[in-house]
Short mmCIF file of C-alpha atoms and ligand atoms in Angstrom, two decimals:
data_model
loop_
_atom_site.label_atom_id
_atom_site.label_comp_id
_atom_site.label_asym_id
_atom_site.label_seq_id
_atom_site.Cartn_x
_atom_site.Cartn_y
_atom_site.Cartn_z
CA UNK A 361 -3.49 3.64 -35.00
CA UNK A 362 -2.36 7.19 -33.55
CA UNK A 363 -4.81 9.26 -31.89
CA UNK A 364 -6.18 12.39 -33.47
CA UNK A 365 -3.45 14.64 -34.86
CA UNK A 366 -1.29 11.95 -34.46
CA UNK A 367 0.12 12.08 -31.13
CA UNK A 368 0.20 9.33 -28.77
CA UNK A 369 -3.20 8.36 -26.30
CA UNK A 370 -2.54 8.69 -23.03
CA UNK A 371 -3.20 5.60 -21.26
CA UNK A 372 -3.00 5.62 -17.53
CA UNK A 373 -2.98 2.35 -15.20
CA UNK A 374 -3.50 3.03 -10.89
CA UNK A 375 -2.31 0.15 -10.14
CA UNK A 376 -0.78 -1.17 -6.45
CA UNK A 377 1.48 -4.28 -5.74
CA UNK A 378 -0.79 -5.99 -3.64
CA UNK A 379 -3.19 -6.37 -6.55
CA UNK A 380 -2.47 -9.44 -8.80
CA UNK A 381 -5.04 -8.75 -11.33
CA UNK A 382 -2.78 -4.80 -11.12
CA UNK A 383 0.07 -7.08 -12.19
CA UNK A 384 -1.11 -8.75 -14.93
CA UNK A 385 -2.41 -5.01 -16.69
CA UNK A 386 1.08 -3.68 -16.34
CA UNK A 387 2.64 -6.26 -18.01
CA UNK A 388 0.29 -6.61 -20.70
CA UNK A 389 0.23 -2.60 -20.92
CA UNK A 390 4.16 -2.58 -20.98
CA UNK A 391 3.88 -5.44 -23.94
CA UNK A 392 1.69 -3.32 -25.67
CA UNK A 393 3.63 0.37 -25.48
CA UNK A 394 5.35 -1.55 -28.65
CA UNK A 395 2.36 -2.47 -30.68
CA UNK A 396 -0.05 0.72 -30.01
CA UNK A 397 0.64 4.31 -30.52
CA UNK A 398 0.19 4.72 -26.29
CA UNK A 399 2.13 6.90 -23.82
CA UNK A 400 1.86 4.56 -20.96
CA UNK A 401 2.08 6.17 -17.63
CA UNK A 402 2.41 4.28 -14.21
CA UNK A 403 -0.46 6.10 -11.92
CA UNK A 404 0.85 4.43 -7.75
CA UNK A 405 -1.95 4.60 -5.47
CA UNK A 406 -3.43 2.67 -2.77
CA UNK A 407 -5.74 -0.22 -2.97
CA UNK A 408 -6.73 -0.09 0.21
CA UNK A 409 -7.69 3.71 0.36
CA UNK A 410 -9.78 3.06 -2.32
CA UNK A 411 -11.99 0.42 -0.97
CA UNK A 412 -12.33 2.57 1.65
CA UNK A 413 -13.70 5.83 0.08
CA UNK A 414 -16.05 3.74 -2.30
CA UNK A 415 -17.39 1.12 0.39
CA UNK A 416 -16.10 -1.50 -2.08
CA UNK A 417 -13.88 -4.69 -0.05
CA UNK A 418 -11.54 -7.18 -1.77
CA UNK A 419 -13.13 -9.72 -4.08
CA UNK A 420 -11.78 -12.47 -1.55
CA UNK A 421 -13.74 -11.50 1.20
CA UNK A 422 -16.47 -13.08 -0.49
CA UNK A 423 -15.90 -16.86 0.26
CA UNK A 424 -16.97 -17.94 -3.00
CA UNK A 425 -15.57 -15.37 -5.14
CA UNK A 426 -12.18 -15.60 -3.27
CA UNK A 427 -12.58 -19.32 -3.96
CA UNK A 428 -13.01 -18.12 -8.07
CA UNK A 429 -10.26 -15.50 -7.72
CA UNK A 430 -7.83 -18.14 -6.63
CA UNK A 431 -8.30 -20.46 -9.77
CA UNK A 432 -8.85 -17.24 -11.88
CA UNK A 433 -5.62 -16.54 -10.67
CA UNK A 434 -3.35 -18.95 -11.91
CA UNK A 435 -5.23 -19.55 -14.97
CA UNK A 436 -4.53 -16.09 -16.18
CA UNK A 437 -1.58 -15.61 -15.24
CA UNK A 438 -0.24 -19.02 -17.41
CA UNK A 439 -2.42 -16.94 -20.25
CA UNK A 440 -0.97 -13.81 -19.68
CA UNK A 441 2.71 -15.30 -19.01
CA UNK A 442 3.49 -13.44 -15.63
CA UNK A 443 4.49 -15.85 -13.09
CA UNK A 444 2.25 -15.22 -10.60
CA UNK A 445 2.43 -17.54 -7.87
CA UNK A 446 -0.74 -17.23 -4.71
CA UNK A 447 1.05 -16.54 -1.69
CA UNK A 448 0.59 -19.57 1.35
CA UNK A 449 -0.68 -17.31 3.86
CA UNK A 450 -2.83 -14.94 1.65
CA UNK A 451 -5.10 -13.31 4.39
CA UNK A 452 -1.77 -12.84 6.06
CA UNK A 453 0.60 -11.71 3.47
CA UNK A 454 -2.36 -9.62 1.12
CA UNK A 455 -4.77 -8.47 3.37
CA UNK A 456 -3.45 -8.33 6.98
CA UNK A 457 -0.05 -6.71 6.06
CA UNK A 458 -1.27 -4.97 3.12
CA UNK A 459 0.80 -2.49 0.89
CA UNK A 460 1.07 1.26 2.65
CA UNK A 461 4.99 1.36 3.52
CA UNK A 462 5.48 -0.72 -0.46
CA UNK A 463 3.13 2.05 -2.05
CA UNK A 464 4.24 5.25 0.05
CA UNK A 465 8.16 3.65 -1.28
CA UNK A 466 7.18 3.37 -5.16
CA UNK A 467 5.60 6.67 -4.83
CA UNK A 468 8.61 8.12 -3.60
CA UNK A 469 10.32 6.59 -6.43
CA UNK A 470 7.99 7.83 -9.08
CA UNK A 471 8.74 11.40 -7.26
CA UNK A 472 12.51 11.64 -7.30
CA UNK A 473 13.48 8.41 -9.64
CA UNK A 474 10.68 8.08 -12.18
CA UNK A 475 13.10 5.91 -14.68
CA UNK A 476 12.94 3.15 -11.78
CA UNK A 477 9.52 3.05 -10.88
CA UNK A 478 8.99 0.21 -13.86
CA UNK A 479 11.35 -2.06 -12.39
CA UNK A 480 10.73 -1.06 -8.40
CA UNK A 481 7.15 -2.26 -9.07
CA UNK A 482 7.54 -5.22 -10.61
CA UNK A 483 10.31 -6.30 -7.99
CA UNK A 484 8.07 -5.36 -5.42
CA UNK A 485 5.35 -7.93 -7.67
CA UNK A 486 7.91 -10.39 -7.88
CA UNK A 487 8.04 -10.47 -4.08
CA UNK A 488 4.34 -10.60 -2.65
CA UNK A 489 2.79 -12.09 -5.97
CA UNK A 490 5.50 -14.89 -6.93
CA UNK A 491 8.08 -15.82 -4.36
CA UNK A 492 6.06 -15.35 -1.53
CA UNK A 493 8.15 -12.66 0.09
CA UNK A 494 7.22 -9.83 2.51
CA UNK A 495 6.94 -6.06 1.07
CA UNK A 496 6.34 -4.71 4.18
CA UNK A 497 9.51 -4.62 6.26
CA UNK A 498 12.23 -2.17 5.37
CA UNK A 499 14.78 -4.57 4.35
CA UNK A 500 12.44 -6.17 1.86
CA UNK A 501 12.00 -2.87 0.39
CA UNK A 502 15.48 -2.14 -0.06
CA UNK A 503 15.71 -5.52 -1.40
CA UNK A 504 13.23 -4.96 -4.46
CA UNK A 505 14.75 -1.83 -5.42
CA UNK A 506 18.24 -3.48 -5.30
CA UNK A 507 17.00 -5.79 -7.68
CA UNK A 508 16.05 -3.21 -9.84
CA UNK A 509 19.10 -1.66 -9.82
CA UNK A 510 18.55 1.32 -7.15
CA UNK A 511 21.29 2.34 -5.54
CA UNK A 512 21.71 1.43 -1.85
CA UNK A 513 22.46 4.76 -0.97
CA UNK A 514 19.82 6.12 -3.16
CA UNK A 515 17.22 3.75 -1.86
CA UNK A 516 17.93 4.49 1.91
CA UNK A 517 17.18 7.78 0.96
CA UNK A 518 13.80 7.54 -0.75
CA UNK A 519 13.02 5.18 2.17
CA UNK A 520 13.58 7.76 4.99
CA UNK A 521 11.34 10.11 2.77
CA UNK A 522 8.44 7.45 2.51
CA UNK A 523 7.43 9.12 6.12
CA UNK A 524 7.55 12.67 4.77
CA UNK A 525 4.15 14.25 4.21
CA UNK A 526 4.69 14.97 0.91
CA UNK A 527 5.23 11.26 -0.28
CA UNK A 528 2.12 10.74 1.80
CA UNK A 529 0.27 13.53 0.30
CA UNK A 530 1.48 12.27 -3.08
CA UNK A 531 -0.02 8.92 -2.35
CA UNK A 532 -3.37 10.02 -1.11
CA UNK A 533 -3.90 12.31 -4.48
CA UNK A 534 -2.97 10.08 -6.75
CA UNK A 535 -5.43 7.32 -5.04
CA UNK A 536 -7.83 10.55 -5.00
CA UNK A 537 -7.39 11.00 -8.87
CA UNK A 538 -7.51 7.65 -9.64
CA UNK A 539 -11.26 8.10 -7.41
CA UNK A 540 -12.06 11.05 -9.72
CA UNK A 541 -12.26 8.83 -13.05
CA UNK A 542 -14.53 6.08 -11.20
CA UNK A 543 -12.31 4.08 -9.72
CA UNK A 544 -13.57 1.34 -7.38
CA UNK A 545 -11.10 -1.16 -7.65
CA UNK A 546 -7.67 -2.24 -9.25
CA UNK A 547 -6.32 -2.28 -11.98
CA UNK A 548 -7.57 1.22 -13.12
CA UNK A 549 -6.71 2.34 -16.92
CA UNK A 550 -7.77 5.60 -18.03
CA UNK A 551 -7.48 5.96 -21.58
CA UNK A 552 -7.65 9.94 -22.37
CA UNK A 553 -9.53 10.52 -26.67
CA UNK A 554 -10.59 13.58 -27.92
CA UNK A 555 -10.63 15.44 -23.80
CA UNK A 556 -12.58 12.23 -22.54
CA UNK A 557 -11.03 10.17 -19.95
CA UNK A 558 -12.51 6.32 -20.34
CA UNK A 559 -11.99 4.21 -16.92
CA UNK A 560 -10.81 0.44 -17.51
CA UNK A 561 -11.50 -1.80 -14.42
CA UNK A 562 -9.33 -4.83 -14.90
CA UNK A 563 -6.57 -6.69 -17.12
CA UNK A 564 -9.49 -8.14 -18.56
CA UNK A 565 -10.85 -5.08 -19.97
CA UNK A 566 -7.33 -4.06 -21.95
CA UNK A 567 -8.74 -6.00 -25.39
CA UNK A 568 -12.19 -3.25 -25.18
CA UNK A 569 -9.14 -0.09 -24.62
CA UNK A 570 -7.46 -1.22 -27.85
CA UNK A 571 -11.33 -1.16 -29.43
CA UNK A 572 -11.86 2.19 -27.76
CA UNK A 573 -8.57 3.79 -28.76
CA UNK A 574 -8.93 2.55 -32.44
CA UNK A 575 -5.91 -0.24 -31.85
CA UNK A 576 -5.92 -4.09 -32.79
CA UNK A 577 -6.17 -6.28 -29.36
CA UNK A 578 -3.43 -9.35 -30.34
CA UNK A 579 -3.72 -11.49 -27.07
CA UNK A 580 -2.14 -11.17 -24.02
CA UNK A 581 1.36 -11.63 -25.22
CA UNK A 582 1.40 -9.62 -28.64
CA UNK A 583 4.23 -10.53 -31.20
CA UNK A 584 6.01 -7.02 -31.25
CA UNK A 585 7.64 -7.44 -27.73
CA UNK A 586 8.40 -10.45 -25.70
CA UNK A 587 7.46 -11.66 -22.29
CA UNK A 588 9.52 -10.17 -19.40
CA UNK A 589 9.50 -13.47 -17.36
N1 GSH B 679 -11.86 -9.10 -13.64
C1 GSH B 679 -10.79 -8.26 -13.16
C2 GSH B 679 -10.71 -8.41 -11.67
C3 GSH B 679 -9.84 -7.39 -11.02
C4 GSH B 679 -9.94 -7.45 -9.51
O1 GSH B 679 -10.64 -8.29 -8.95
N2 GSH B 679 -9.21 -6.55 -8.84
C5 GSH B 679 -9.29 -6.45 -7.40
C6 GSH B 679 -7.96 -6.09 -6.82
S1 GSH B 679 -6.77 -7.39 -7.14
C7 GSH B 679 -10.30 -5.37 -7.07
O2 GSH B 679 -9.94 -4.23 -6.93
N3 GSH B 679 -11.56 -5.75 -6.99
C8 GSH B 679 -12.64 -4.85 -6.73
C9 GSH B 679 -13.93 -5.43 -7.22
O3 GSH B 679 -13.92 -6.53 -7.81
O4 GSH B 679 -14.95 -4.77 -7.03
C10 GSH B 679 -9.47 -8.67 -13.85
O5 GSH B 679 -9.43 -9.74 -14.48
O6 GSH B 679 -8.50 -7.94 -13.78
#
């Protein structure tokens, strides 16, 4: 169903690639730009800024909820059909190393390149959340966006800018906006009906948008478009 005077919602996911439960929205989300009447747009921001601002600290910090999140984990990503894979050293790769130089690159990206920040992010995904990669090195960055089809030039050019204060700025105010609508944690979707901006927390949470934007929720993998991966 199309919003009021038929024009598209605007559904916005904050989302960063060292949140696996981030992953799983944006696929589903991408699924779904075929079946609902959505303009989908891709909001990069930084996980880690804000657990900072809010106090809030990543659900596996709790021993026994980290223990949950890890079967959680797997179980929906065989539901949602993203291969999602737990990376070995997970304190290591997720929390120690984190996502800055990933985030400050994809946000770059979005700036100069927006028609490859869909595939940049995923790569980037691809790396941390299923082959057990590093995003954090330059290299590995150039990697992902070769894999999405960057040009090498191009790439080592938006990488040399990821240290420019206005692909830092960029990065703080988006994670600053995504603060604004509530945010506390990743995935955020902000679905935007009638001048009211609903916050989402979660992939879980994308069945309720569909019931809030007036559009039928048909499972994780919806018949209209077909699994990436
Ligand atoms: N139930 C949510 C969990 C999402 C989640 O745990 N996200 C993490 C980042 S990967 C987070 O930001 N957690 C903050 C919190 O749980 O307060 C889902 O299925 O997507």
């Amino acid at each position: 169903m199309a919003a009021a005077g038929g024009s598209k919602t605007l559904v916005e996911i904050f989302y960063d690639v060292v949140s696996p439960y981030s992953w799983l929205g944006f696929e589903v989300l991408c699924r779904y730009r075929h079946n609902w009447s959505i303009e989908l747009r891709f909001r990069p921001a930084f996980l880690g800024g804000i657990m900072k601002e809010t106090g809030n600290q990543p659900p596996a910090m709790v021993p026994k909820r980290g223990e949950y999140m890890m079967k959680d984990i797997k179980r929906m990503a065989k539901y949602y059909q993203v291969p999602l894979q737990i990376p070995k050293d997970f304190v290591g790769s997720v929390i120690r190393k984190g996502s800055l130089s990933a985030m400050r690159f994809i946000t770059a990206v979005d700036m100069t390149q927006p028609q490859f920040l869909e595939p940049v992010s995923r790569e980037l995904w691809m790396r941390i959340w299923s082959r057990d990669e590093d995003i954090t090195q330059p290299e590995s960055i150039l990697a992902a966006a070769g894999e999405a089809g960057l040009p090498s030039a191009l790439a080592q050019k938006l990488l040399a800018m990821t240290s420019t204060p206005e692909v830092k700025n960029r990065l703080k105010e988006t994670t600053e906006e995504a603060l604004k609508y509530g945010a506390f944690g990743m995935p955020a979707v902000v679905a935007h009906v009638n001048g009211e901006a609903h916050l989402f927390f979660g992939s879980d949470r994308l069945e309720l948008l569909g019931k809030v934007i007036g559009e039928k929720w048909l499972g994780p993998v919806p018949a209209a478009s077909k699994p990436r991966m």
